[in-house]
CSV table of C-alpha atoms in Angstrom, one decimal:
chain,number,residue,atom,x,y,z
A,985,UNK,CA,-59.1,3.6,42.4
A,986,UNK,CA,-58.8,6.0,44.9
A,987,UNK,CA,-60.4,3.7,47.5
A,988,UNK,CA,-58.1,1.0,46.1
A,989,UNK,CA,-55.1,3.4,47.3
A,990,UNK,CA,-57.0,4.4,50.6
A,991,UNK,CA,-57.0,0.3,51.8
A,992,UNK,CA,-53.3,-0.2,50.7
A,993,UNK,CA,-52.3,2.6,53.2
A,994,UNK,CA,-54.1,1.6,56.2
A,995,UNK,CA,-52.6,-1.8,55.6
A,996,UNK,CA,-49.2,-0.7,55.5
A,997,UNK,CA,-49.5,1.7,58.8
A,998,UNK,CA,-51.0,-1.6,60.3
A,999,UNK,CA,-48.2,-3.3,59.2
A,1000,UNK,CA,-45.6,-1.1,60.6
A,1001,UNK,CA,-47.2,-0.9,63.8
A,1002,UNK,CA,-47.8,-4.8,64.3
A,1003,UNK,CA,-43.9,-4.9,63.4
A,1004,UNK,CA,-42.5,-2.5,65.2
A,1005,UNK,CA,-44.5,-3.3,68.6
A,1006,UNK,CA,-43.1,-7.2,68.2
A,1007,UNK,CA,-39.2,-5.2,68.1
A,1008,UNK,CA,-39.6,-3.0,70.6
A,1009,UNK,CA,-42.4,-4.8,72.6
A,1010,UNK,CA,-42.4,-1.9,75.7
A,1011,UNK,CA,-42.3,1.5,74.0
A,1012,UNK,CA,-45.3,1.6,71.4
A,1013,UNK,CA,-48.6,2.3,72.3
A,1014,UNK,CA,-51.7,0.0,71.2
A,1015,UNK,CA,-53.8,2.0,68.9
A,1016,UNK,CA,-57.6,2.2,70.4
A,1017,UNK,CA,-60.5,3.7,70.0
A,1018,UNK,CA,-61.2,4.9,73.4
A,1019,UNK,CA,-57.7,7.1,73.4
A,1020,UNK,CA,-57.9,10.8,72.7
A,1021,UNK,CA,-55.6,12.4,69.8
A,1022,UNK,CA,-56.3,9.2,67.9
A,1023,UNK,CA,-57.3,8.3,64.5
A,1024,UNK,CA,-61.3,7.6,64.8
A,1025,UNK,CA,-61.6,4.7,63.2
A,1026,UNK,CA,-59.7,1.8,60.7
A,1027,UNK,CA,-62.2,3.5,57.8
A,1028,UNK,CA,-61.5,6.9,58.0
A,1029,UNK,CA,-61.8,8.1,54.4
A,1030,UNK,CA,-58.3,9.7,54.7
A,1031,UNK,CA,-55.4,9.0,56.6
A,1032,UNK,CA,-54.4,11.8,58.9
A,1033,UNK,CA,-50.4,11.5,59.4
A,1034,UNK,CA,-51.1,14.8,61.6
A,1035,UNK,CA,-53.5,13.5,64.2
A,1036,UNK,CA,-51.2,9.8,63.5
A,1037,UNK,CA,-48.0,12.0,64.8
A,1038,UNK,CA,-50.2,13.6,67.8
A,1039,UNK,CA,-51.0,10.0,68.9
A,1040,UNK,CA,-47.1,8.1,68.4
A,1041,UNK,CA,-46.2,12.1,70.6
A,1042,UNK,CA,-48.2,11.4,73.1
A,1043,UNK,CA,-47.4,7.8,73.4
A,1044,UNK,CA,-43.7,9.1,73.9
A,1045,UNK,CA,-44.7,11.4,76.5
A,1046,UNK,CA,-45.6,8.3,78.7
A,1047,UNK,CA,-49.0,9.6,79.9
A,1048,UNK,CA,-52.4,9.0,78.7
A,1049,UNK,CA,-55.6,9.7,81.4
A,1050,UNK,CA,-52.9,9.5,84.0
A,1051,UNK,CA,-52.2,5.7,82.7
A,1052,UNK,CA,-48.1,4.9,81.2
A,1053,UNK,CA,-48.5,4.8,77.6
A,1054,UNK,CA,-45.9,4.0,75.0
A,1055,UNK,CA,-45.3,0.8,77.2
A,1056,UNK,CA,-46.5,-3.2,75.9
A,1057,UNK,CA,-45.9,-6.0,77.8
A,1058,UNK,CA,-42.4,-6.7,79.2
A,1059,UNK,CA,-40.5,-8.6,77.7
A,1060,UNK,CA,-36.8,-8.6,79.0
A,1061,UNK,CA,-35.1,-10.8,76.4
A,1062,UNK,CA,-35.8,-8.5,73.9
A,1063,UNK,CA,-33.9,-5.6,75.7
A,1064,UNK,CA,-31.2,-3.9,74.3
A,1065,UNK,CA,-27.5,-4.9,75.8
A,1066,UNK,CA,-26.3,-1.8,77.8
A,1067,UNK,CA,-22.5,-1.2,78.1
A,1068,UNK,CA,-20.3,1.1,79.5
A,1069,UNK,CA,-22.4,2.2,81.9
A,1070,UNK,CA,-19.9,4.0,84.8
A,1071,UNK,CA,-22.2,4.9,86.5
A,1072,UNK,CA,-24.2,1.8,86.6
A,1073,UNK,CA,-27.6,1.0,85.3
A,1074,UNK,CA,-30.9,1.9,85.6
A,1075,UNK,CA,-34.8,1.0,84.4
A,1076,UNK,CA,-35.8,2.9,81.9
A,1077,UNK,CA,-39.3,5.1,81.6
A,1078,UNK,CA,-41.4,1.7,80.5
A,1079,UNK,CA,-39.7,-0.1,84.3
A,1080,UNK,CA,-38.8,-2.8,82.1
A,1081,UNK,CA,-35.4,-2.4,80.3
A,1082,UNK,CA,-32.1,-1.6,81.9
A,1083,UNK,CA,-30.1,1.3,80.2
A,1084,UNK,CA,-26.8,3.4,81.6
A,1085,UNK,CA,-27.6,5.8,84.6
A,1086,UNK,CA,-26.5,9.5,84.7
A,1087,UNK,CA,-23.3,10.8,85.8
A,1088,UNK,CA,-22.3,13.3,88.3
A,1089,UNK,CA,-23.6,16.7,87.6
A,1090,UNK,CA,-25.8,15.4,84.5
A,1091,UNK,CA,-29.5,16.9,84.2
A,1092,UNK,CA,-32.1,13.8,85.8
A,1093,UNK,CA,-35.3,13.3,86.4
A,1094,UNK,CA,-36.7,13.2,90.4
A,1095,UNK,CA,-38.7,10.5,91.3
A,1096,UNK,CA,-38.3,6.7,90.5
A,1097,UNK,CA,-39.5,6.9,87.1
A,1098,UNK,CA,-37.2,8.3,84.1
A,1099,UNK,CA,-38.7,10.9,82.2
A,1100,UNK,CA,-36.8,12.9,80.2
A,1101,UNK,CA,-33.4,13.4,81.1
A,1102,UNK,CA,-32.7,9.8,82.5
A,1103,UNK,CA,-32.5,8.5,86.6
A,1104,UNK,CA,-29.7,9.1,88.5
A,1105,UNK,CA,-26.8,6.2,88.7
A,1106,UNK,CA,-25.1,3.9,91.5
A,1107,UNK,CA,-25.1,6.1,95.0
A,1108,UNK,CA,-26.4,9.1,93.2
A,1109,UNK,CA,-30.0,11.1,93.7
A,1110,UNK,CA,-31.7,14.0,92.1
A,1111,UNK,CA,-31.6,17.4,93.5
A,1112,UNK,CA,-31.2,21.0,92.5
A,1113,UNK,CA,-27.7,21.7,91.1
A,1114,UNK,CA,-25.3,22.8,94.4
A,1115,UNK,CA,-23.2,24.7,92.2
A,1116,UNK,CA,-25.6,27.4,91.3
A,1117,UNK,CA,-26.8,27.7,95.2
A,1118,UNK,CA,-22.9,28.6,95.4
A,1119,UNK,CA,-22.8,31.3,92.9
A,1120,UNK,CA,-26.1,32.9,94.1
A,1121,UNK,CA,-28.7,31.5,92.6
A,1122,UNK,CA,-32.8,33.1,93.6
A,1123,UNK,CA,-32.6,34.2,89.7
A,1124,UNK,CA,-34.3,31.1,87.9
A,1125,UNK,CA,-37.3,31.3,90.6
A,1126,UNK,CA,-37.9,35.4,90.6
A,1127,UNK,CA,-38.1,34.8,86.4
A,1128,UNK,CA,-40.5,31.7,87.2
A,1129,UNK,CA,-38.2,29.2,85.7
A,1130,UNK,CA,-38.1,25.9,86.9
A,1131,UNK,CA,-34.9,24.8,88.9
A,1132,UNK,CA,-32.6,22.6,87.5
A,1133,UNK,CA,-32.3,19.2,89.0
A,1134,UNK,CA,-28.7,17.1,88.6
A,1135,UNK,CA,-27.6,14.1,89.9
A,1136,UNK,CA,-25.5,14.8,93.4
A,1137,UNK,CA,-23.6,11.6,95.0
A,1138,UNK,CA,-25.1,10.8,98.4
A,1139,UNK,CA,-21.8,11.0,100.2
A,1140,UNK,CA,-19.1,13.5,99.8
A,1141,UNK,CA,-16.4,12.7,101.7
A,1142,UNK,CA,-13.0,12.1,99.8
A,1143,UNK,CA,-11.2,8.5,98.7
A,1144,UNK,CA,-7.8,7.5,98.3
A,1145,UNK,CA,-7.1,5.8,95.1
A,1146,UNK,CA,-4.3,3.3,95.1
A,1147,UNK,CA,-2.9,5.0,92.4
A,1148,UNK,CA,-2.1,8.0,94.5
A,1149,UNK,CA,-5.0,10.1,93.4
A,1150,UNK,CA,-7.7,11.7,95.5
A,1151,UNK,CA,-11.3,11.3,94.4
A,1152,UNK,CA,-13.3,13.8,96.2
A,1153,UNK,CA,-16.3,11.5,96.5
A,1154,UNK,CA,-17.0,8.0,96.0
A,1155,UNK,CA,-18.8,8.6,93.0
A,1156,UNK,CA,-16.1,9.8,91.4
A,1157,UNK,CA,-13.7,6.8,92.5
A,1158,UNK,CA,-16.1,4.4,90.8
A,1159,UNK,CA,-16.5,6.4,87.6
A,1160,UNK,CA,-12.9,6.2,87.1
A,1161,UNK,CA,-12.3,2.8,88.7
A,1162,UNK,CA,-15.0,1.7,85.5
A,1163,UNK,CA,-11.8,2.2,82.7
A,1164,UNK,CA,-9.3,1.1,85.9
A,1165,UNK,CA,-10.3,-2.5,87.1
A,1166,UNK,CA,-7.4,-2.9,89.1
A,1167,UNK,CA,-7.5,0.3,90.9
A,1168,UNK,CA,-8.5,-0.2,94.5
A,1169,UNK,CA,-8.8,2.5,97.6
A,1170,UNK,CA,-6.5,2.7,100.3
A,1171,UNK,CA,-8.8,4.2,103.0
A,1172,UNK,CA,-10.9,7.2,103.2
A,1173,UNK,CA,-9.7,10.0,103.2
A,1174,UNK,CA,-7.9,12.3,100.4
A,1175,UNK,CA,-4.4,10.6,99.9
A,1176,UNK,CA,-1.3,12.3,101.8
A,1177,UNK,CA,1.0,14.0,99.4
A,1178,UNK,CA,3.5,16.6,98.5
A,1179,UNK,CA,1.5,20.2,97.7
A,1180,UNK,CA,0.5,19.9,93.7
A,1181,UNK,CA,0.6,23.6,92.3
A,1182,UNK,CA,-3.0,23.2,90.8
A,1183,UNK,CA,-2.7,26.7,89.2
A,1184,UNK,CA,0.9,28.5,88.8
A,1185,UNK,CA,1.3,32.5,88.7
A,1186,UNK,CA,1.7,33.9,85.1
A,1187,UNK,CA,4.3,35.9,83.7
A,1188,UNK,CA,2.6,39.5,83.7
A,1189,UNK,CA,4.0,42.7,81.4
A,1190,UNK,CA,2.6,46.4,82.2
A,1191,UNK,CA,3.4,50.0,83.1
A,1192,UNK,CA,4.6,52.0,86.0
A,1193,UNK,CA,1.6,52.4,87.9
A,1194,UNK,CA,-0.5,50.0,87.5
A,1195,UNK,CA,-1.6,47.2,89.7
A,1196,UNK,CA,-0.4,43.6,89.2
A,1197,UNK,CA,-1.9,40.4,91.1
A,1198,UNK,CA,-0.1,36.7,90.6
A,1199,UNK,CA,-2.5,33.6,91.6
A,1200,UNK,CA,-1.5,30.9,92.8
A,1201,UNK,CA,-4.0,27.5,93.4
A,1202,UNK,CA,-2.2,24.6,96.1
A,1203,UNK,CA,-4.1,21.1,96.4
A,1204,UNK,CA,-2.2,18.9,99.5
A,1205,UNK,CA,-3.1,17.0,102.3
A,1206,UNK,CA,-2.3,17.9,105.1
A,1207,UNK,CA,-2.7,21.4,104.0
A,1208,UNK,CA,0.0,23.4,102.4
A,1209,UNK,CA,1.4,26.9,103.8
A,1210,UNK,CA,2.2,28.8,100.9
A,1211,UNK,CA,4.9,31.8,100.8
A,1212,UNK,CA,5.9,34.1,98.4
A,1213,UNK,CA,9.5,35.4,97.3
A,1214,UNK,CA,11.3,37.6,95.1
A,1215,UNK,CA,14.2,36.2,93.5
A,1216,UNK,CA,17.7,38.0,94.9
A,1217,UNK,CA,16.0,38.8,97.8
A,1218,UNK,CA,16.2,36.7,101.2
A,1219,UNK,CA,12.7,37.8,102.5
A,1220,UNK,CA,8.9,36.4,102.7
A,1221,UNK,CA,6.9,38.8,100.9
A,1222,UNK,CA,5.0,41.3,101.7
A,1223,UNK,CA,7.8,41.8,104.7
A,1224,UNK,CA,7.6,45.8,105.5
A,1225,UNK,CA,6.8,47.0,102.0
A,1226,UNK,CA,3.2,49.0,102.1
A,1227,UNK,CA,3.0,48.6,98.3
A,1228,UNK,CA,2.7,44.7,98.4
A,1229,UNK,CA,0.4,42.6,99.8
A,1230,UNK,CA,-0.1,38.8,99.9
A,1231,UNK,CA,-4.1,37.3,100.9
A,1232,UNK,CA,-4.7,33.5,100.9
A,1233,UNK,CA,-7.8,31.3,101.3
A,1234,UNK,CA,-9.0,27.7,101.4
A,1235,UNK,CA,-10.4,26.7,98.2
A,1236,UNK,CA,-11.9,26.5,95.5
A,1237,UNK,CA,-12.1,23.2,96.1
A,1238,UNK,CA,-11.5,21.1,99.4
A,1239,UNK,CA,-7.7,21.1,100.6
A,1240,UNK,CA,-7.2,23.5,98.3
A,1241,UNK,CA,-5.5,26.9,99.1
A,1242,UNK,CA,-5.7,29.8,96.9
A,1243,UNK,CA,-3.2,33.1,97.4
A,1244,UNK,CA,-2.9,36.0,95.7
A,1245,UNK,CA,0.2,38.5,95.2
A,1246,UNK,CA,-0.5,42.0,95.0
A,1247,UNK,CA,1.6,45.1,94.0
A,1248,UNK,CA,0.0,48.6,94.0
A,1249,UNK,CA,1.2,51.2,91.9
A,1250,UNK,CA,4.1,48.7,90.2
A,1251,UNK,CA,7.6,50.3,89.7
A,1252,UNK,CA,10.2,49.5,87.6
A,1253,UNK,CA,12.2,48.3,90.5
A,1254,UNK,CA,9.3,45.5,91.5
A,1255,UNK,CA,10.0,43.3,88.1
A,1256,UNK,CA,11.9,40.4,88.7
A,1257,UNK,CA,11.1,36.8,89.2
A,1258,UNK,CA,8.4,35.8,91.8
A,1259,UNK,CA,7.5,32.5,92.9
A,1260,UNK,CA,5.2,31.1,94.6
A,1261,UNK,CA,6.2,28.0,97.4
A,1262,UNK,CA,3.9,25.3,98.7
A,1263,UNK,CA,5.3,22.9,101.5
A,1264,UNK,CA,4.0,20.9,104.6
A,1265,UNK,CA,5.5,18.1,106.3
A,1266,UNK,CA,5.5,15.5,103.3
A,1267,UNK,CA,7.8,18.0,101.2
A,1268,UNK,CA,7.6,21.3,99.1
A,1269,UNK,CA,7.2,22.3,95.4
A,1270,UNK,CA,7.1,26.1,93.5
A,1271,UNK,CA,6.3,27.5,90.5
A,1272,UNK,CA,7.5,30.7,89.2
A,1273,UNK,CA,6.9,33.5,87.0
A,1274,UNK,CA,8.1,36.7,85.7
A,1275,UNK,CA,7.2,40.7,86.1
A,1276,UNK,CA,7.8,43.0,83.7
A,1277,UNK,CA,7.6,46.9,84.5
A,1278,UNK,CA,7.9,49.2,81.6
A,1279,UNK,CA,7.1,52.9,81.2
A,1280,UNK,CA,5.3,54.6,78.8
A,1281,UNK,CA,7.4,54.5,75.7
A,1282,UNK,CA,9.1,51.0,76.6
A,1283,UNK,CA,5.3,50.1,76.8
A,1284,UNK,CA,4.3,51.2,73.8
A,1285,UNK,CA,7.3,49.5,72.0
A,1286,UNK,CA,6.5,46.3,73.7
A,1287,UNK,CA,3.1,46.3,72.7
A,1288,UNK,CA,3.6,47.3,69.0
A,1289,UNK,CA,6.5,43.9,69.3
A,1290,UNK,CA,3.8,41.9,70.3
A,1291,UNK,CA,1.6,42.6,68.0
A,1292,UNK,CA,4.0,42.4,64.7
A,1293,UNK,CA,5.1,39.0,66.2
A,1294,UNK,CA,1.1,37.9,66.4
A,1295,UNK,CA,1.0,38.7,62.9
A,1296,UNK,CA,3.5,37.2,61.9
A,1297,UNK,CA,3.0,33.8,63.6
A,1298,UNK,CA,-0.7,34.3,62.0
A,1299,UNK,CA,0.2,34.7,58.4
A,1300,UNK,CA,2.7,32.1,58.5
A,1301,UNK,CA,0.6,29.5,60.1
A,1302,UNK,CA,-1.6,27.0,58.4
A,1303,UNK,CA,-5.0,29.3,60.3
A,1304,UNK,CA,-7.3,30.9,58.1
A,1305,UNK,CA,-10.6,31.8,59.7
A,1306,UNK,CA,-12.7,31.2,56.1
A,1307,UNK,CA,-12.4,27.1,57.9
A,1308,UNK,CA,-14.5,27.8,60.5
């Protein structure tokens, strides 16, 4: 009986393989005798799903004695239909089906074969991550870990969407141009415009003393000035006041400007209104916020406010933390 039971398995895994290699012709390995992990023989006594699982793992890994694995004859008609690929498409790890390349910034795998994370799409190749260089980056290697590798677009200068937007590199125009067939460039170049207050000042509240700092992030082309002002008074901060100062620099991204506002040792005479005003030759826009200078008590008041109002909004509000 037991024998009987024996047979009936080893039919049924040779069924399932036979079947599955005619659906998916180029990602199954043939089982045989002279691979290593593999089940010894059709008349092993039991069936070993362990050393079964070691064999179908490394038939997924792609290598076997240095020879692709996991990979039958190609057959493209029965390839699965990729769509919505923005970023184009690519062969997959067998170099016989098509599937959806990686993005901007996504993980990839170097080379011309996909491994793991997928190849690179449509004027994109594989290279360590810029952005880490940026924010200082020998960590990863001194700890012995390997460097992430991301897919970068091969050219970085900026497009001008007709839809007035700039795209700061071609890859990014044809990402969004997948979901807008009918947009079309205008030239190279970022698109002139009007300064666009990427990130507005804040309204701040705190106590005599203390130091305050509004930010305030301009994208335009050509390049915005940006000035500050106090409302009721007729003057470009800082002007002669030793308290205040006013620092600016291009970025974080290109034809970007960031300034800063900052007021040392904050009075109650410095609250008021403050805005911050972006203009070159195409026009100007600002964005404003308020200051708040309270002392100790007034403070302390304000806070305690806050705080009963937070409540408030908390225990009336459909919230409750036991969701989530």
């Amino acid at each position: 009986m037991r024998a009987l039971v024996e047979l009936l398995l080893l039919a049924l895994c040779a069924s399932v393989n036979v079947q599955t290699s005619a659906a998916w012709p180029n990602k199954l390995p043939a089982l045989s005798s002279d691979l290593p992990g593999q089940l010894s023989s059709p008349s092993d006594p039991l069936l070993d799903y362990d050393r079964l699982d070691e064999v179908l793992g490394a038939g997924r890994s792609g290598l076997w004695n240095g020879t692709e694995a996991g990979c039958g004859p190609c057959e493209p008609e029965l390839c699965p239909e990729s769509r919505g690929c923005r970023a184009g498409q690519v062969l997959d790890s067998c170099g016989c089906c098509r599937e959806c390349g990686n993005l901007e910034s996504q993980a990839c795998d170097p080379g011309h074969r996909a491994v793991y994370y997928g190849l690179c799409g449509t004027g994109l190749r594989c290279q360590a991550d810029p952005r880490r260089a940026k924010r200082g980056g020998g960590e990863l290697e001194e700890e012995g870990e390997e460097e992430e590798q991301v897919c970068v677009c091969e050219e970085q200068d900026p497009v001008c969407g007709s839809d007035g937007r700039t795209y700061m590199n071609p890859c990014q125009f044809r990402e969004a141009s997948f979901s807008k067939p009918q947009l079309k460039t205008t030239g190279r170049g970022p698109c002139k415009t009007v300064p666009v207050i990427k990130v507005p000042p804040q309204n701040q509240v705190n106590g005599t003393g203390s130091s305050m700092i509004f930010l305030c992030e301009v994208f335009a082309f050509p390049m915005a000035l940006v000035e500050w002002r106090k409302e009721g008074q007729d003057v470009v901060l800082p002007g002669d006041d030793p308290h205040i100062s006013v620092q600016s620099r291009g970025g974080p991204l290109k034809y970007e400007l960031s300034s800063w506002l900052q007021i040392e040792g904050a009075e109650h005479s410095d609250s008021g209104t403050y805005s911050c005003i972006a203009h070159n030759n195409l026009g100007s826009v600002f964005a404003s916020a308020v200051l708040g200078v309270l002392g100790a008590e007034e403070l302390s008041s304000y806070l305690a406010q806050s705080v009963s109002e937070m409540e408030q909004l908390l225990g009336t509000s459909d919230y409750d933390p036991d969701d989530y």
